[in-house]
Amino acid sequence: MAENIDLNTKKPSLLGLTRAGLAEALRAIDTPEREIRMRVAQLWHWIYFQGAQNFDVMLNVSKVMRQKLAENYSLTRPQVVEEQVSVDGTRKWLIRMAPVDALDKGAEVECVYIPESDRGTLCVSSQVGCTLNCTFCHTGTQKLVRNLTTQEIVAQLVVAREMLGDFPGLTPPDNGLIPSGEGARAVSNIVFMGMGEPLYNFENVRDAVEILSDGDGLSLSKRRITVSTSGVVPEIERLGLESGAALAISLHAVRDELRNKLVPLNKKYPISELMQACRDYPGASNARRITFEYVMLKGVNDSPAEARELVRLLKGVPAKINLIPFNPWPGAPYECSDWETIEKFSDIVFNAGYASPVRTPRGRDILAACGQLKSETEKLRARARLAAELE
Ligand code: SAH
Ligand code: SF4
């Protein structure tokens, strides 16, 4: 059933529902069973292909049906409460979700858009905060508030496309470096590298991938949807089997002793088990490589010996390596490796036959880079609680 509610009208939103969810919503308003398939297809097209914001525009849906839908449901989307645009064209949006129940004040997540000449990547969040505490990650210092629903994950793309003017009838903002021209799409790639650990919210992430990649709607290619995990080994195979999304592993260290410190989840699922899960990942091949992310921390994990060990570790895995310069945040206990050190590390990896692009930091001026996202939701909640106590 629909989960997000329009605060003003108290009507649940249909945006972000799966086909099964839409069918259920239609049954709940007594739509005859023989019509359900057709109605779901109509709603799907309007909501996900056209980006409809209300039922009135759905001209091939009968007037009676449109009225009935509007009486019972909404197409309310989460609200963009703040937009920041970097000098390099990166955009960061603070998105406030509609409350899921009477007690919920509306979670806030950050979502980042990174335009490049040949692609536009949207970095989405899967949770508000994170239960894991990777020591180099700003999100890791924020307690988990909750999992995002499937609706809320999907809505991040819908809202982004609205902000970028990328639905029929909308115009792109004129201050944007947004890919355009024949067949170009403002958002061509999605990475689950925002806030949260996607594999701790497995079902919702899986269902969201299904909606995002549906060819009759938002139509992103599954090859261009990447789920990044810090290494939740028991869920990795399932991700391949049930979603077919591309996999990225936040490795960051080649020895258990160090990885235990950087990514404490490693104590539960050590490197050998993680690598085995990668070797077994359904659908991985030379054409569909697994990305290994490696954050460059000065004097911590950036020696030539570690680069060589990384190469050894990845033997037998169809892999790409992504070296990420550490993005500092206020109070962070690390520094980014020197450029020279990063180059040396990258050369060793490259000479072993891996393309090893160093990820260019984007949006640094607006704190939009990887691992810097941290929302104010926690504070807001504390404030709301306090206010309630004082009432
Ligand atoms: N929880 C998932 C996905 C979100 S984090 C995961 O850990 O994979 C997305 C990526 O950003 C991960 O590779 C993470 O290790 C990296 N990251 C976190 N903090 C960072 C920082 N301060 N600088 C650079 N990369 C960071
Ligand atoms: Fe969570 Fe990923 Fe940050 Fe680790 S790196 S704390 S898993 S969001």
Short mmCIF file of C-alpha atoms and ligand atoms in Angstrom, two decimals:
data_model
loop_
_atom_site.label_atom_id
_atom_site.label_comp_id
_atom_site.label_asym_id
_atom_site.label_seq_id
_atom_site.Cartn_x
_atom_site.Cartn_y
_atom_site.Cartn_z
CA MET A 1 0.00 0.00 0.00
CA ALA A 2 1.06 3.55 -0.52
CA GLU A 3 3.23 4.80 2.29
CA ASN A 4 3.94 8.46 1.70
CA ILE A 5 1.13 10.75 2.62
CA ASP A 6 0.35 14.26 1.48
CA LEU A 7 0.34 16.18 4.75
CA ASN A 8 -2.29 18.65 3.62
CA THR A 9 -4.73 16.26 2.04
CA LYS A 10 -3.72 13.09 3.94
CA LYS A 11 -3.86 11.25 0.64
CA PRO A 12 -1.23 8.59 -0.03
CA SER A 13 1.00 9.26 -3.01
CA LEU A 14 1.18 6.80 -5.88
CA LEU A 15 4.61 8.03 -6.94
CA GLY A 16 7.29 5.38 -6.47
CA LEU A 17 4.98 2.38 -6.25
CA THR A 18 5.74 -0.87 -8.08
CA ARG A 19 3.23 -2.27 -10.58
CA ALA A 20 1.97 -4.58 -7.81
CA GLY A 21 1.62 -1.58 -5.51
CA LEU A 22 -0.38 0.34 -8.09
CA ALA A 23 -2.62 -2.67 -8.69
CA GLU A 24 -3.30 -2.87 -4.97
CA ALA A 25 -4.09 0.84 -4.81
CA LEU A 26 -6.55 0.42 -7.69
CA ARG A 27 -8.23 -2.57 -6.05
CA ALA A 28 -8.63 -0.58 -2.88
CA ILE A 29 -10.88 1.86 -4.76
CA ASP A 30 -12.94 -0.99 -6.23
CA THR A 31 -11.51 -0.99 -9.73
CA PRO A 32 -12.90 -4.07 -11.53
CA GLU A 33 -10.32 -6.85 -11.77
CA ARG A 34 -10.51 -6.97 -15.58
CA GLU A 35 -9.43 -3.33 -15.80
CA ILE A 36 -6.49 -3.53 -13.42
CA ARG A 37 -3.77 -4.39 -15.95
CA MET A 38 -4.78 -1.64 -18.33
CA ARG A 39 -5.11 0.95 -15.56
CA VAL A 40 -1.72 0.04 -14.10
CA ALA A 41 -0.15 0.46 -17.56
CA GLN A 42 -1.81 3.87 -17.95
CA LEU A 43 -0.73 5.12 -14.53
CA TRP A 44 2.76 3.76 -15.09
CA HIS A 45 3.16 5.69 -18.30
CA TRP A 46 1.87 8.94 -16.83
CA ILE A 47 3.77 8.74 -13.57
CA TYR A 48 7.12 7.44 -14.78
CA PHE A 49 7.36 8.33 -18.46
CA GLN A 50 5.54 11.65 -18.53
CA GLY A 51 6.36 12.68 -14.98
CA ALA A 52 2.72 13.68 -14.32
CA GLN A 53 2.21 15.73 -11.18
CA ASN A 54 -1.55 15.41 -11.04
CA PHE A 55 -4.31 13.18 -12.34
CA ASP A 56 -5.95 15.83 -14.57
CA VAL A 57 -3.34 15.49 -17.28
CA MET A 58 -4.00 11.77 -17.74
CA LEU A 59 -6.21 12.31 -20.73
CA ASN A 60 -6.58 8.69 -21.78
CA VAL A 61 -7.95 7.82 -18.35
CA SER A 62 -11.71 8.32 -18.09
CA LYS A 63 -12.86 11.39 -16.23
CA VAL A 64 -14.70 9.31 -13.63
CA MET A 65 -11.59 7.29 -12.95
CA ARG A 66 -9.41 10.41 -12.71
CA GLN A 67 -11.81 11.86 -10.19
CA LYS A 68 -11.81 8.70 -8.15
CA LEU A 69 -8.03 8.61 -8.15
CA ALA A 70 -7.80 12.24 -7.09
CA GLU A 71 -10.32 11.70 -4.30
CA ASN A 72 -8.27 8.91 -2.81
CA TYR A 73 -4.67 9.46 -3.80
CA SER A 74 -2.09 12.09 -4.61
CA LEU A 75 1.07 12.27 -6.69
CA THR A 76 2.86 14.22 -4.01
CA ARG A 77 6.62 14.15 -4.32
CA PRO A 78 9.29 14.82 -1.75
CA GLN A 79 10.22 18.47 -1.49
CA VAL A 80 13.55 19.94 -2.50
CA VAL A 81 14.25 22.23 0.44
CA GLU A 82 17.66 23.37 -0.70
CA GLU A 83 19.66 23.34 -3.91
CA GLN A 84 23.36 24.05 -4.16
CA VAL A 85 25.16 24.31 -7.47
CA SER A 86 28.93 23.84 -7.58
CA VAL A 87 31.25 25.79 -9.84
CA ASP A 88 31.82 22.50 -11.70
CA GLY A 89 28.11 21.98 -12.36
CA THR A 90 27.55 19.40 -9.62
CA ARG A 91 24.24 19.90 -7.85
CA LYS A 92 23.28 18.88 -4.36
CA TRP A 93 19.70 18.75 -3.24
CA LEU A 94 18.43 18.41 0.27
CA ILE A 95 15.22 16.46 -0.10
CA ARG A 96 12.55 16.29 2.57
CA MET A 97 10.45 13.16 2.40
CA ALA A 98 6.76 13.19 3.18
CA PRO A 99 6.04 11.74 6.63
CA VAL A 100 5.37 8.00 6.61
CA ASP A 101 3.14 8.16 9.69
CA ALA A 102 1.76 10.63 12.17
CA LEU A 103 4.91 10.59 14.31
CA ASP A 104 7.34 11.00 11.44
CA LYS A 105 8.42 14.57 10.83
CA GLY A 106 9.75 13.86 7.37
CA ALA A 107 13.24 12.52 6.87
CA GLU A 108 15.81 14.49 4.95
CA VAL A 109 18.36 13.02 2.61
CA GLU A 110 20.91 14.46 0.25
CA CYS A 111 21.11 13.58 -3.38
CA VAL A 112 23.89 14.63 -5.75
CA TYR A 113 23.88 15.14 -9.52
CA ILE A 114 27.17 14.99 -11.41
CA PRO A 115 27.10 16.05 -15.07
CA GLU A 116 29.87 14.95 -17.41
CA SER A 117 30.20 15.33 -21.16
CA ASP A 118 28.92 11.85 -21.95
CA ARG A 119 26.75 11.07 -18.96
CA GLY A 120 24.83 12.44 -16.02
CA THR A 121 25.14 10.52 -12.77
CA LEU A 122 22.71 10.72 -9.90
CA CYS A 123 24.01 9.62 -6.52
CA VAL A 124 21.05 8.45 -4.43
CA SER A 125 20.62 7.58 -0.77
CA SER A 126 19.16 4.32 0.52
CA GLN A 127 18.89 5.19 4.21
CA VAL A 128 18.76 8.27 6.39
CA GLY A 129 22.13 7.98 8.10
CA CYS A 130 23.88 4.62 8.37
CA THR A 131 24.25 1.92 11.04
CA LEU A 132 27.84 1.27 10.04
CA ASN A 133 30.67 3.46 11.24
CA CYS A 134 33.37 3.57 8.62
CA THR A 135 35.89 5.88 10.19
CA PHE A 136 36.54 8.02 7.07
CA CYS A 137 32.86 8.60 6.25
CA HIS A 138 30.83 11.57 7.40
CA THR A 139 27.53 9.70 7.06
CA GLY A 140 28.99 7.10 9.42
CA THR A 141 29.03 9.68 12.21
CA GLN A 142 25.28 10.12 11.91
CA LYS A 143 23.08 7.53 13.58
CA LEU A 144 20.64 5.63 11.43
CA VAL A 145 17.27 7.31 11.43
CA ARG A 146 15.53 4.85 9.15
CA ASN A 147 15.48 2.94 5.89
CA LEU A 148 14.06 4.78 2.91
CA THR A 149 11.01 3.21 1.30
CA THR A 150 11.02 2.10 -2.33
CA GLN A 151 8.89 5.14 -3.07
CA GLU A 152 11.43 7.48 -1.53
CA ILE A 153 14.33 5.95 -3.43
CA VAL A 154 12.51 6.19 -6.77
CA ALA A 155 11.30 9.70 -5.98
CA GLN A 156 14.91 10.91 -5.82
CA LEU A 157 15.27 10.30 -9.56
CA VAL A 158 11.87 11.80 -10.35
CA VAL A 159 12.63 14.92 -8.34
CA ALA A 160 16.10 15.19 -9.91
CA ARG A 161 14.65 14.97 -13.40
CA GLU A 162 12.12 17.65 -12.52
CA MET A 163 14.86 19.92 -11.22
CA LEU A 164 16.82 19.29 -14.43
CA GLY A 165 13.79 19.89 -16.64
CA ASP A 166 14.03 16.36 -17.98
CA PHE A 167 10.38 15.35 -18.38
CA PRO A 168 8.22 16.11 -21.42
CA GLY A 169 7.10 19.73 -21.28
CA LEU A 170 9.74 20.93 -18.80
CA THR A 171 12.72 23.15 -19.59
CA PRO A 172 16.22 22.59 -18.23
CA PRO A 173 17.67 25.29 -15.96
CA ASP A 174 19.86 27.66 -17.96
CA ASN A 175 22.72 27.67 -15.45
CA GLY A 176 23.37 23.97 -15.90
CA LEU A 177 26.08 21.87 -17.52
CA ILE A 178 23.56 19.21 -18.33
CA PRO A 179 24.20 16.71 -21.13
CA SER A 180 21.92 17.62 -24.00
CA GLY A 181 21.43 16.96 -27.70
CA GLU A 182 20.17 14.01 -29.69
CA GLY A 183 19.25 11.14 -27.36
CA ALA A 184 21.16 12.65 -24.43
CA ARG A 185 19.60 12.14 -21.02
CA ALA A 186 20.16 14.41 -18.08
CA VAL A 187 20.41 11.37 -15.82
CA SER A 188 21.88 8.31 -17.52
CA ASN A 189 23.47 6.60 -14.53
CA ILE A 190 22.47 5.96 -10.94
CA VAL A 191 24.85 5.07 -8.15
CA PHE A 192 23.71 4.05 -4.67
CA MET A 193 26.58 5.94 -3.10
CA GLY A 194 24.70 8.54 -1.14
CA MET A 195 23.74 8.01 2.46
CA GLY A 196 23.31 4.53 3.88
CA GLU A 197 24.17 0.92 3.23
CA PRO A 198 21.89 -0.26 0.40
CA LEU A 199 22.21 -3.96 1.26
CA TYR A 200 20.79 -3.31 4.72
CA ASN A 201 17.66 -2.11 2.96
CA PHE A 202 17.66 -4.90 0.43
CA GLU A 203 14.01 -5.30 -0.60
CA ASN A 204 13.38 -1.60 -1.04
CA VAL A 205 16.56 -1.11 -3.05
CA ARG A 206 15.76 -4.15 -5.20
CA ASP A 207 12.22 -2.94 -5.92
CA ALA A 208 13.51 0.56 -6.66
CA VAL A 209 16.00 -0.82 -9.19
CA GLU A 210 13.10 -2.66 -10.83
CA ILE A 211 11.11 0.56 -11.21
CA LEU A 212 14.07 2.71 -12.28
CA SER A 213 14.99 0.26 -15.03
CA ASP A 214 11.48 -0.42 -16.37
CA GLY A 215 11.52 0.25 -20.11
CA ASP A 216 7.98 1.70 -20.15
CA GLY A 217 8.85 4.31 -17.56
CA LEU A 218 12.08 5.79 -16.24
CA SER A 219 14.05 3.40 -18.48
CA LEU A 220 17.52 3.44 -16.99
CA SER A 221 19.67 0.55 -18.12
CA LYS A 222 20.48 -1.90 -15.29
CA ARG A 223 24.09 -1.77 -16.39
CA ARG A 224 24.03 1.87 -15.48
CA ILE A 225 22.61 1.33 -12.01
CA THR A 226 25.37 0.57 -9.51
CA VAL A 227 24.79 -0.56 -5.95
CA SER A 228 27.76 0.13 -3.69
CA THR A 229 28.23 -1.92 -0.53
CA SER A 230 30.70 -1.85 2.31
CA GLY A 231 30.59 -5.66 2.15
CA VAL A 232 27.34 -7.18 3.41
CA VAL A 233 28.42 -10.62 2.16
CA PRO A 234 25.18 -12.59 2.72
CA GLU A 235 23.18 -10.21 0.50
CA ILE A 236 25.59 -9.93 -2.42
CA GLU A 237 24.48 -13.02 -4.33
CA ARG A 238 20.84 -12.03 -3.90
CA LEU A 239 21.55 -8.61 -5.35
CA GLY A 240 22.86 -10.22 -8.52
CA LEU A 241 20.03 -12.75 -8.74
CA GLU A 242 17.12 -10.53 -7.85
CA SER A 243 18.13 -7.14 -9.24
CA GLY A 244 20.83 -7.53 -11.87
CA ALA A 245 22.33 -4.18 -10.85
CA ALA A 246 26.04 -3.57 -11.21
CA LEU A 247 28.03 -4.13 -8.03
CA ALA A 248 30.59 -1.87 -6.39
CA ILE A 249 32.58 -2.89 -3.32
CA SER A 250 34.03 -0.37 -0.90
CA LEU A 251 37.27 -2.20 -0.25
CA HIS A 252 39.68 0.51 0.96
CA ALA A 253 42.18 -1.90 2.53
CA VAL A 254 43.90 -5.13 1.56
CA ARG A 255 44.60 -6.53 5.02
CA ASP A 256 41.93 -7.50 7.55
CA GLU A 257 43.68 -5.75 10.38
CA LEU A 258 43.45 -2.36 8.64
CA ARG A 259 40.07 -2.97 7.06
CA ASN A 260 38.65 -3.86 10.50
CA LYS A 261 39.50 -0.30 11.50
CA LEU A 262 38.38 1.53 8.37
CA VAL A 263 35.27 -0.55 7.65
CA PRO A 264 34.31 -2.18 10.95
CA LEU A 265 31.84 -4.50 9.17
CA ASN A 266 34.97 -6.35 8.04
CA LYS A 267 35.14 -7.98 11.49
CA LYS A 268 31.93 -9.78 10.59
CA TYR A 269 32.71 -10.44 6.93
CA PRO A 270 36.48 -10.52 6.36
CA ILE A 271 38.21 -9.84 3.06
CA SER A 272 38.50 -13.51 1.99
CA GLU A 273 34.72 -14.03 2.31
CA LEU A 274 34.01 -10.76 0.54
CA MET A 275 36.29 -11.68 -2.37
CA GLN A 276 34.65 -15.10 -2.66
CA ALA A 277 31.23 -13.44 -2.88
CA CYS A 278 32.61 -11.26 -5.68
CA ARG A 279 34.02 -14.23 -7.58
CA ASP A 280 30.56 -15.82 -7.30
CA TYR A 281 28.56 -12.66 -8.19
CA PRO A 282 25.85 -13.70 -10.66
CA GLY A 283 26.24 -11.95 -13.99
CA ALA A 284 29.76 -10.62 -13.43
CA SER A 285 31.88 -10.90 -16.56
CA ASN A 286 34.53 -8.94 -18.40
CA ALA A 287 31.74 -6.93 -19.93
CA ARG A 288 30.10 -6.41 -16.55
CA ARG A 289 32.91 -5.81 -14.12
CA ILE A 290 32.68 -5.29 -10.40
CA THR A 291 33.98 -1.90 -9.29
CA PHE A 292 36.33 -1.82 -6.32
CA GLU A 293 36.41 1.51 -4.56
CA TYR A 294 39.56 2.44 -2.71
CA VAL A 295 39.71 5.69 -0.80
CA MET A 296 43.22 7.14 -0.67
CA LEU A 297 44.17 7.92 2.94
CA LYS A 298 47.55 9.51 3.54
CA GLY A 299 50.00 7.15 5.23
CA VAL A 300 47.21 4.68 6.01
CA ASN A 301 46.48 2.52 2.96
CA ASP A 302 48.40 4.14 0.12
CA SER A 303 51.80 2.37 -0.10
CA PRO A 304 53.13 0.67 -3.26
CA ALA A 305 53.11 -2.66 -1.38
CA GLU A 306 49.37 -2.22 -0.79
CA ALA A 307 48.82 -1.45 -4.46
CA ARG A 308 50.58 -4.71 -5.39
CA GLU A 309 48.55 -6.62 -2.81
CA LEU A 310 45.37 -5.14 -4.25
CA VAL A 311 46.28 -6.48 -7.68
CA ARG A 312 46.98 -9.93 -6.19
CA LEU A 313 43.71 -9.92 -4.30
CA LEU A 314 41.67 -9.18 -7.41
CA LYS A 315 43.05 -12.09 -9.46
CA GLY A 316 40.19 -14.03 -10.95
CA VAL A 317 37.62 -11.29 -10.42
CA PRO A 318 36.39 -9.26 -13.38
CA ALA A 319 37.25 -5.94 -11.77
CA LYS A 320 37.56 -2.22 -12.27
CA ILE A 321 39.37 -0.17 -9.68
CA ASN A 322 38.25 3.25 -8.65
CA LEU A 323 40.71 5.26 -6.60
CA ILE A 324 38.88 7.93 -4.64
CA PRO A 325 40.84 10.84 -3.21
CA PHE A 326 39.66 11.13 0.39
CA ASN A 327 37.16 13.92 0.77
CA PRO A 328 37.78 15.71 4.03
CA TRP A 329 34.97 16.84 6.31
CA PRO A 330 35.13 18.89 9.48
CA GLY A 331 36.82 16.86 12.22
CA ALA A 332 37.80 13.95 9.98
CA PRO A 333 40.68 11.88 11.40
CA TYR A 334 42.38 11.42 8.00
CA GLU A 335 44.01 13.36 5.21
CA CYS A 336 43.98 12.70 1.51
CA SER A 337 47.12 11.06 0.06
CA ASP A 338 49.50 13.32 -1.87
CA TRP A 339 48.93 13.50 -5.57
CA GLU A 340 52.30 11.87 -6.24
CA THR A 341 51.44 8.91 -4.01
CA ILE A 342 48.09 8.49 -5.71
CA GLU A 343 49.81 8.48 -9.10
CA LYS A 344 52.32 5.86 -8.02
CA PHE A 345 49.53 3.67 -6.64
CA SER A 346 47.53 4.14 -9.79
CA ASP A 347 50.53 3.24 -12.01
CA ILE A 348 51.05 -0.07 -10.25
CA VAL A 349 47.40 -0.94 -10.69
CA PHE A 350 47.43 0.24 -14.30
CA ASN A 351 50.56 -1.75 -15.16
CA ALA A 352 48.83 -4.85 -13.85
CA GLY A 353 46.22 -4.40 -16.56
CA TYR A 354 43.48 -2.50 -14.75
CA ALA A 355 42.13 0.77 -15.88
CA SER A 356 42.38 2.65 -12.61
CA PRO A 357 40.76 5.99 -12.99
CA VAL A 358 41.26 8.31 -10.10
CA ARG A 359 37.87 9.75 -9.43
CA THR A 360 38.03 13.50 -9.89
CA PRO A 361 36.56 15.07 -6.82
CA ARG A 362 33.38 16.88 -7.81
CA GLY A 363 31.33 19.40 -5.98
CA ARG A 364 33.89 19.86 -3.22
CA ASP A 365 32.88 23.48 -2.76
CA ILE A 366 29.38 22.43 -1.76
CA LEU A 367 30.43 19.36 0.28
CA ALA A 368 28.75 17.11 -2.24
CA ALA A 369 31.50 14.54 -2.71
CA CYS A 370 31.37 10.88 -1.68
CA GLY A 371 31.06 10.28 2.01
CA GLN A 372 30.35 13.89 2.87
CA LEU A 373 26.61 13.63 3.00
CA LYS A 374 25.09 14.02 6.38
CA SER A 375 21.65 15.34 6.95
CA GLU A 376 20.25 17.50 9.66
CA THR A 377 17.34 15.13 10.20
CA GLU A 378 18.71 13.91 13.48
CA LYS A 379 18.93 17.41 14.85
CA LEU A 380 15.51 18.26 13.52
CA ARG A 381 14.07 15.23 15.22
CA ALA A 382 15.70 16.06 18.50
CA ARG A 383 14.28 19.56 18.22
CA ALA A 384 10.81 18.24 17.43
CA ARG A 385 10.97 15.84 20.36
CA LEU A 386 12.01 18.62 22.67
CA ALA A 387 9.22 20.83 21.38
CA ALA A 388 6.71 18.03 21.99
CA GLU A 389 7.99 17.55 25.54
CA LEU A 390 7.66 21.24 26.25
CA GLU A 391 4.13 21.47 24.94
N1 SAH B 1 27.34 2.41 2.20
C1 SAH B 1 27.76 2.14 0.88
C2 SAH B 1 27.39 3.21 -0.11
C3 SAH B 1 27.51 4.65 0.32
S1 SAH B 1 29.15 5.27 0.55
C4 SAH B 1 29.24 1.88 0.83
O1 SAH B 1 29.90 2.08 1.84
O2 SAH B 1 29.71 1.41 -0.19
C5 SAH B 1 29.72 5.52 -1.12
C6 SAH B 1 31.24 5.48 -1.28
O3 SAH B 1 31.85 6.64 -0.72
C7 SAH B 1 31.89 4.30 -0.59
O4 SAH B 1 32.86 3.71 -1.41
C8 SAH B 1 32.52 4.96 0.59
O5 SAH B 1 33.53 4.17 1.11
C9 SAH B 1 32.99 6.25 0.01
N2 SAH B 1 33.33 7.28 0.99
C10 SAH B 1 32.80 7.47 2.21
N3 SAH B 1 33.35 8.54 2.82
C11 SAH B 1 34.26 9.05 1.97
C12 SAH B 1 35.14 10.16 2.02
N4 SAH B 1 35.16 10.99 3.06
N5 SAH B 1 35.94 10.38 0.95
C13 SAH B 1 35.89 9.59 -0.13
N6 SAH B 1 35.07 8.52 -0.23
C14 SAH B 1 34.27 8.25 0.81
FE1 SF4 B 2 27.82 3.67 5.87
FE2 SF4 B 2 29.00 3.46 3.45
FE3 SF4 B 2 29.57 5.51 5.10
FE4 SF4 B 2 30.43 3.07 5.70
S1 SF4 B 2 31.01 4.28 3.91
S2 SF4 B 2 29.46 4.51 7.12
S3 SF4 B 2 28.72 1.82 4.98
S4 SF4 B 2 27.58 5.08 4.16
#
